[in-house]
């Protein structure tokens, strides 16, 4: 086991990934996961499906950098980042982040950190299909603020 | 040859996913954008020089007016929205 980054079109097998983290060593005492799924609304619109595009090669290297940064900041035993690309329907998993560590704080914090950096640094783009057509999702200023909060050493 | 790639909303705005340009002599990013503006129209210059657009050379984000070398890949990235 160890650390891995995957970009895939197939569905994310949450149970399998969680199991791999759980089996990643006897010193593991905590696993924190984040599983982002497609919801049926954004702001005021009803969403039917989304499609995700990425910059092949750069996405993987950016996610590896983020995972390495998490390893440098916290004592963690194993970590997984899986992001889907292509067409996804409401309810499907978009992203899985899982961290195994000896204690809960490291797992919670590094998981949170990885998502904040993924949101602002990984070259992935979502397009929503809704009843009125299709639109690229706009980036949120709040995501930039969340990512910057890790720079201050305030955690 | 320099390969240029455009993603997501940028690709749609420009109506172009990728293109290749001849490499004649070392040139900086700003000169490349000026060249594209001249060749493709003001719209390109405006879109590519937007503050929200990030640029990657060989899949690494750059912030300065880098010198481009033959064979490099320059990517123009709109604000990311993964996760």
Short mmCIF file of C-alpha atoms in Angstrom, two decimals:
data_model
loop_
_atom_site.label_atom_id
_atom_site.label_comp_id
_atom_site.label_asym_id
_atom_site.label_seq_id
_atom_site.Cartn_x
_atom_site.Cartn_y
_atom_site.Cartn_z
CA UNK A 1 0.00 0.00 0.00
CA UNK A 2 1.38 3.44 0.63
CA UNK A 3 0.41 6.44 -1.40
CA UNK A 4 -1.45 6.54 -4.69
CA UNK A 5 -3.15 8.92 -7.10
CA UNK A 6 -5.61 7.76 -9.75
CA UNK A 7 -7.60 9.51 -12.47
CA UNK A 8 -10.28 7.25 -13.84
CA UNK A 9 -13.54 7.10 -15.75
CA UNK A 10 -14.80 4.07 -13.78
CA UNK A 11 -16.86 4.33 -10.60
CA UNK A 12 -14.90 4.61 -7.34
CA UNK A 13 -15.09 1.48 -5.18
CA UNK A 14 -15.28 3.13 -1.77
CA UNK A 15 -15.33 -0.15 0.19
CA UNK A 16 -12.25 -1.49 -1.59
CA UNK A 17 -10.28 1.73 -1.13
CA UNK A 18 -11.25 2.00 2.51
CA UNK A 19 -10.24 -1.62 3.06
CA UNK A 20 -6.83 -1.05 1.48
CA UNK A 21 -6.20 1.88 3.85
CA UNK A 22 -7.34 -0.18 6.82
CA UNK A 23 -4.89 -2.93 5.87
CA UNK A 24 -1.98 -0.55 5.33
CA UNK A 25 -0.16 -1.43 8.55
CA UNK A 26 -0.53 -2.34 12.21
CA UNK A 27 0.32 1.20 13.33
CA UNK A 28 -2.84 2.52 11.66
CA UNK A 29 -5.39 3.63 14.21
CA UNK A 30 -7.40 6.14 12.24
CA UNK A 31 -8.78 6.47 8.72
CA UNK A 32 -10.43 9.65 7.49
CA UNK A 33 -12.09 9.82 4.11
CA UNK A 34 -13.77 12.41 1.97
CA UNK A 35 -16.12 11.23 -0.75
CA UNK A 36 -17.52 13.95 -3.01
CA UNK A 37 -20.64 13.07 -4.99
CA UNK A 38 -22.73 14.70 -7.70
CA UNK A 39 -25.67 16.57 -6.17
CA UNK A 40 -28.84 17.49 -8.03
CA UNK A 41 -28.54 21.27 -7.65
CA UNK A 42 -26.04 24.09 -7.91
CA UNK A 43 -27.02 27.51 -6.64
CA UNK A 44 -30.59 27.75 -7.94
CA UNK A 45 -30.44 25.26 -10.78
CA UNK A 46 -31.38 21.62 -11.00
CA UNK A 47 -28.43 19.56 -12.23
CA UNK A 48 -28.98 16.46 -14.38
CA UNK A 49 -25.39 15.32 -14.85
CA UNK A 50 -21.86 16.67 -14.97
CA UNK A 51 -18.86 16.04 -17.16
CA UNK A 52 -15.32 16.48 -15.94
CA UNK A 53 -12.35 17.36 -18.10
CA UNK A 54 -8.70 17.39 -17.01
CA UNK A 55 -5.17 18.04 -18.21
CA UNK A 56 -3.80 14.52 -18.48
CA UNK A 57 -0.37 14.19 -16.89
CA UNK A 58 -0.51 17.50 -15.06
CA UNK A 59 -3.49 16.47 -12.93
CA UNK A 60 -1.65 13.38 -11.71
CA UNK A 61 1.54 15.32 -10.97
CA UNK A 62 -0.34 18.09 -9.10
CA UNK A 63 -2.20 15.54 -6.99
CA UNK A 64 1.07 13.73 -6.19
CA UNK A 65 2.57 17.05 -5.09
CA UNK A 66 -0.41 17.67 -2.79
CA UNK A 67 -0.14 14.19 -1.30
CA UNK A 68 3.61 14.68 -0.76
CA UNK A 69 2.94 18.00 0.94
CA UNK A 70 0.45 16.28 3.26
CA UNK A 71 3.11 13.64 4.06
CA UNK A 72 5.56 16.40 4.89
CA UNK A 73 3.10 18.18 7.20
CA UNK A 74 1.54 15.24 9.06
CA UNK A 75 2.62 11.81 10.18
CA UNK A 76 0.47 9.65 7.93
CA UNK A 77 0.88 6.01 6.97
CA UNK A 78 -1.02 5.79 3.70
CA UNK A 79 -3.02 8.03 1.41
CA UNK A 80 -5.22 7.72 -1.67
CA UNK A 81 -6.61 10.34 -4.02
CA UNK A 82 -8.95 9.17 -6.79
CA UNK A 83 -10.69 11.62 -9.10
CA UNK A 84 -13.12 10.70 -11.83
CA UNK A 85 -13.30 12.26 -15.26
CA UNK A 86 -15.93 11.96 -17.99
CA UNK A 87 -19.70 11.94 -17.59
CA UNK A 88 -21.20 11.43 -14.11
CA UNK A 89 -24.80 11.29 -12.95
CA UNK A 90 -26.42 12.54 -9.76
CA UNK A 91 -25.37 10.44 -6.78
CA UNK A 92 -22.14 9.12 -8.31
CA UNK A 93 -18.79 9.60 -6.61
CA UNK A 94 -16.55 12.33 -8.04
CA UNK A 95 -13.57 12.24 -5.72
CA UNK A 96 -12.21 10.00 -2.98
CA UNK A 97 -9.56 11.11 -0.53
CA UNK A 98 -8.55 8.66 2.18
CA UNK A 99 -5.80 8.95 4.76
CA UNK A 100 -4.58 6.38 7.27
CA UNK A 101 -2.57 7.43 10.30
CA UNK A 102 -1.97 6.41 13.89
CA UNK A 103 -4.14 9.15 15.35
CA UNK A 104 -7.30 10.92 14.24
CA UNK A 105 -6.10 14.54 14.04
CA UNK A 106 -3.49 13.77 11.39
CA UNK A 107 -6.05 11.88 9.32
CA UNK A 108 -8.77 14.54 9.58
CA UNK A 109 -6.47 17.49 8.97
CA UNK A 110 -4.53 16.02 6.07
CA UNK A 111 -7.75 14.93 4.37
CA UNK A 112 -9.16 18.45 4.71
CA UNK A 113 -5.89 19.97 3.47
CA UNK A 114 -5.77 17.70 0.41
CA UNK A 115 -9.32 18.64 -0.62
CA UNK A 116 -8.65 22.37 -0.20
CA UNK A 117 -5.53 22.15 -2.37
CA UNK A 118 -7.14 19.84 -4.91
CA UNK A 119 -9.98 22.35 -5.35
CA UNK A 120 -7.57 25.17 -6.19
CA UNK A 121 -4.56 23.47 -7.84
CA UNK A 122 -5.57 20.38 -9.78
CA UNK A 123 -6.35 21.07 -13.47
CA UNK A 124 -9.87 19.65 -13.50
CA UNK A 125 -12.99 21.35 -14.82
CA UNK A 126 -16.66 20.53 -14.29
CA UNK A 127 -19.44 21.21 -16.74
CA UNK A 128 -23.02 20.88 -15.59
CA UNK A 129 -25.94 19.74 -17.67
CA UNK A 130 -29.22 21.18 -16.44
CA UNK A 131 -32.70 21.74 -17.82
CA UNK A 132 -31.60 24.95 -19.55
CA UNK A 133 -28.51 23.53 -21.26
CA UNK A 134 -24.86 23.22 -20.23
CA UNK A 135 -22.51 25.49 -18.30
CA UNK A 136 -18.97 25.36 -17.00
CA UNK A 137 -18.95 25.56 -13.20
CA UNK A 138 -17.49 28.80 -11.84
CA UNK A 139 -14.66 28.69 -9.33
CA UNK A 140 -15.48 29.94 -5.83
CA UNK A 141 -13.57 32.61 -3.93
CA UNK A 142 -14.29 30.64 -0.73
CA UNK A 143 -12.15 27.75 -2.08
CA UNK A 144 -9.20 30.13 -2.47
CA UNK A 145 -9.69 31.33 1.11
CA UNK A 146 -9.81 27.75 2.44
CA UNK A 147 -6.59 26.88 0.58
CA UNK A 148 -4.82 30.02 1.80
CA UNK A 149 -5.77 29.25 5.39
CA UNK A 150 -3.25 26.38 5.36
CA UNK A 151 -0.42 28.78 4.53
CA UNK A 152 -0.74 30.71 7.75
CA UNK A 153 0.15 27.78 9.95
CA UNK A 154 -3.13 28.41 11.75
CA UNK A 155 -4.16 24.78 11.92
CA UNK B 1 7.57 23.58 -32.83
CA UNK B 2 5.64 24.76 -29.80
CA UNK B 3 2.40 23.02 -28.87
CA UNK B 4 -0.37 25.13 -27.39
CA UNK B 5 -3.31 23.60 -25.52
CA UNK B 6 -6.49 25.23 -24.28
CA UNK B 7 -8.89 23.74 -21.76
CA UNK B 8 -12.57 23.80 -20.81
CA UNK B 9 -14.23 27.22 -21.15
CA UNK B 10 -11.11 28.66 -22.85
CA UNK B 11 -11.23 26.00 -25.54
CA UNK B 12 -14.88 26.81 -26.21
CA UNK B 13 -14.35 30.57 -26.16
CA UNK B 14 -11.50 30.31 -28.65
CA UNK B 15 -13.01 27.47 -30.64
CA UNK B 16 -9.64 25.69 -30.48
CA UNK B 17 -8.33 22.84 -28.34
CA UNK B 18 -4.74 22.80 -29.50
CA UNK B 19 -2.46 24.16 -32.16
CA UNK B 20 1.19 24.07 -33.12
CA UNK B 21 3.34 27.01 -34.04
CA UNK B 22 6.71 27.10 -35.76
CA UNK B 23 9.67 27.72 -33.50
CA UNK B 24 11.97 30.25 -35.16
CA UNK B 25 13.82 31.74 -32.22
CA UNK B 26 13.49 31.75 -28.43
CA UNK B 27 10.51 33.84 -27.40
CA UNK B 28 8.85 34.81 -24.15
CA UNK B 29 5.29 33.98 -23.16
CA UNK B 30 4.17 37.59 -23.59
CA UNK B 31 5.56 37.60 -27.14
CA UNK B 32 3.76 34.35 -27.89
CA UNK B 33 0.44 35.85 -26.77
CA UNK B 34 1.09 38.95 -28.91
CA UNK B 35 1.87 36.71 -31.87
CA UNK B 36 -1.39 34.81 -31.36
CA UNK B 37 -3.34 38.05 -31.07
CA UNK B 38 -1.86 39.25 -34.35
CA UNK B 39 -2.59 35.98 -36.10
CA UNK B 40 -5.97 35.13 -34.59
CA UNK B 41 -7.45 38.47 -33.58
CA UNK B 42 -7.88 40.74 -30.56
CA UNK B 43 -10.27 38.31 -28.92
CA UNK B 44 -7.43 35.81 -28.42
CA UNK B 45 -5.19 38.39 -26.79
CA UNK B 46 -7.97 39.47 -24.47
CA UNK B 47 -8.94 35.94 -23.46
CA UNK B 48 -5.38 34.64 -22.97
CA UNK B 49 -4.09 37.66 -21.06
CA UNK B 50 -6.99 37.51 -18.58
CA UNK B 51 -5.84 37.53 -14.95
CA UNK B 52 -7.84 34.42 -14.15
CA UNK B 53 -6.02 32.34 -16.78
CA UNK B 54 -3.07 30.30 -15.51
CA UNK B 55 -0.30 29.12 -17.77
CA UNK B 56 1.64 25.88 -17.56
CA UNK B 57 4.81 25.07 -19.46
CA UNK B 58 5.45 21.34 -19.80
CA UNK B 59 2.70 20.75 -17.21
CA UNK B 60 4.17 23.05 -14.53
CA UNK B 61 2.45 26.31 -13.60
CA UNK B 62 4.57 29.37 -14.32
CA UNK B 63 4.05 32.88 -13.01
CA UNK B 64 6.78 34.79 -14.81
CA UNK B 65 7.24 35.78 -18.43
CA UNK B 66 9.22 32.63 -19.20
CA UNK B 67 11.40 32.03 -22.23
CA UNK B 68 9.94 29.24 -24.37
CA UNK B 69 12.10 26.59 -25.94
CA UNK B 70 11.61 24.40 -28.97
CA UNK B 71 9.37 21.39 -28.32
CA UNK B 72 7.68 22.79 -25.24
CA UNK B 73 3.97 22.53 -24.47
CA UNK B 74 2.21 25.67 -23.30
CA UNK B 75 -1.18 25.19 -21.64
CA UNK B 76 -3.76 27.86 -20.92
CA UNK B 77 -5.94 26.95 -17.96
CA UNK B 78 -9.15 28.65 -16.83
CA UNK B 79 -9.88 28.61 -13.04
CA UNK B 80 -10.06 24.99 -11.91
CA UNK B 81 -13.27 23.46 -10.54
CA UNK B 82 -12.50 19.86 -9.62
CA UNK B 83 -13.44 18.03 -6.43
#
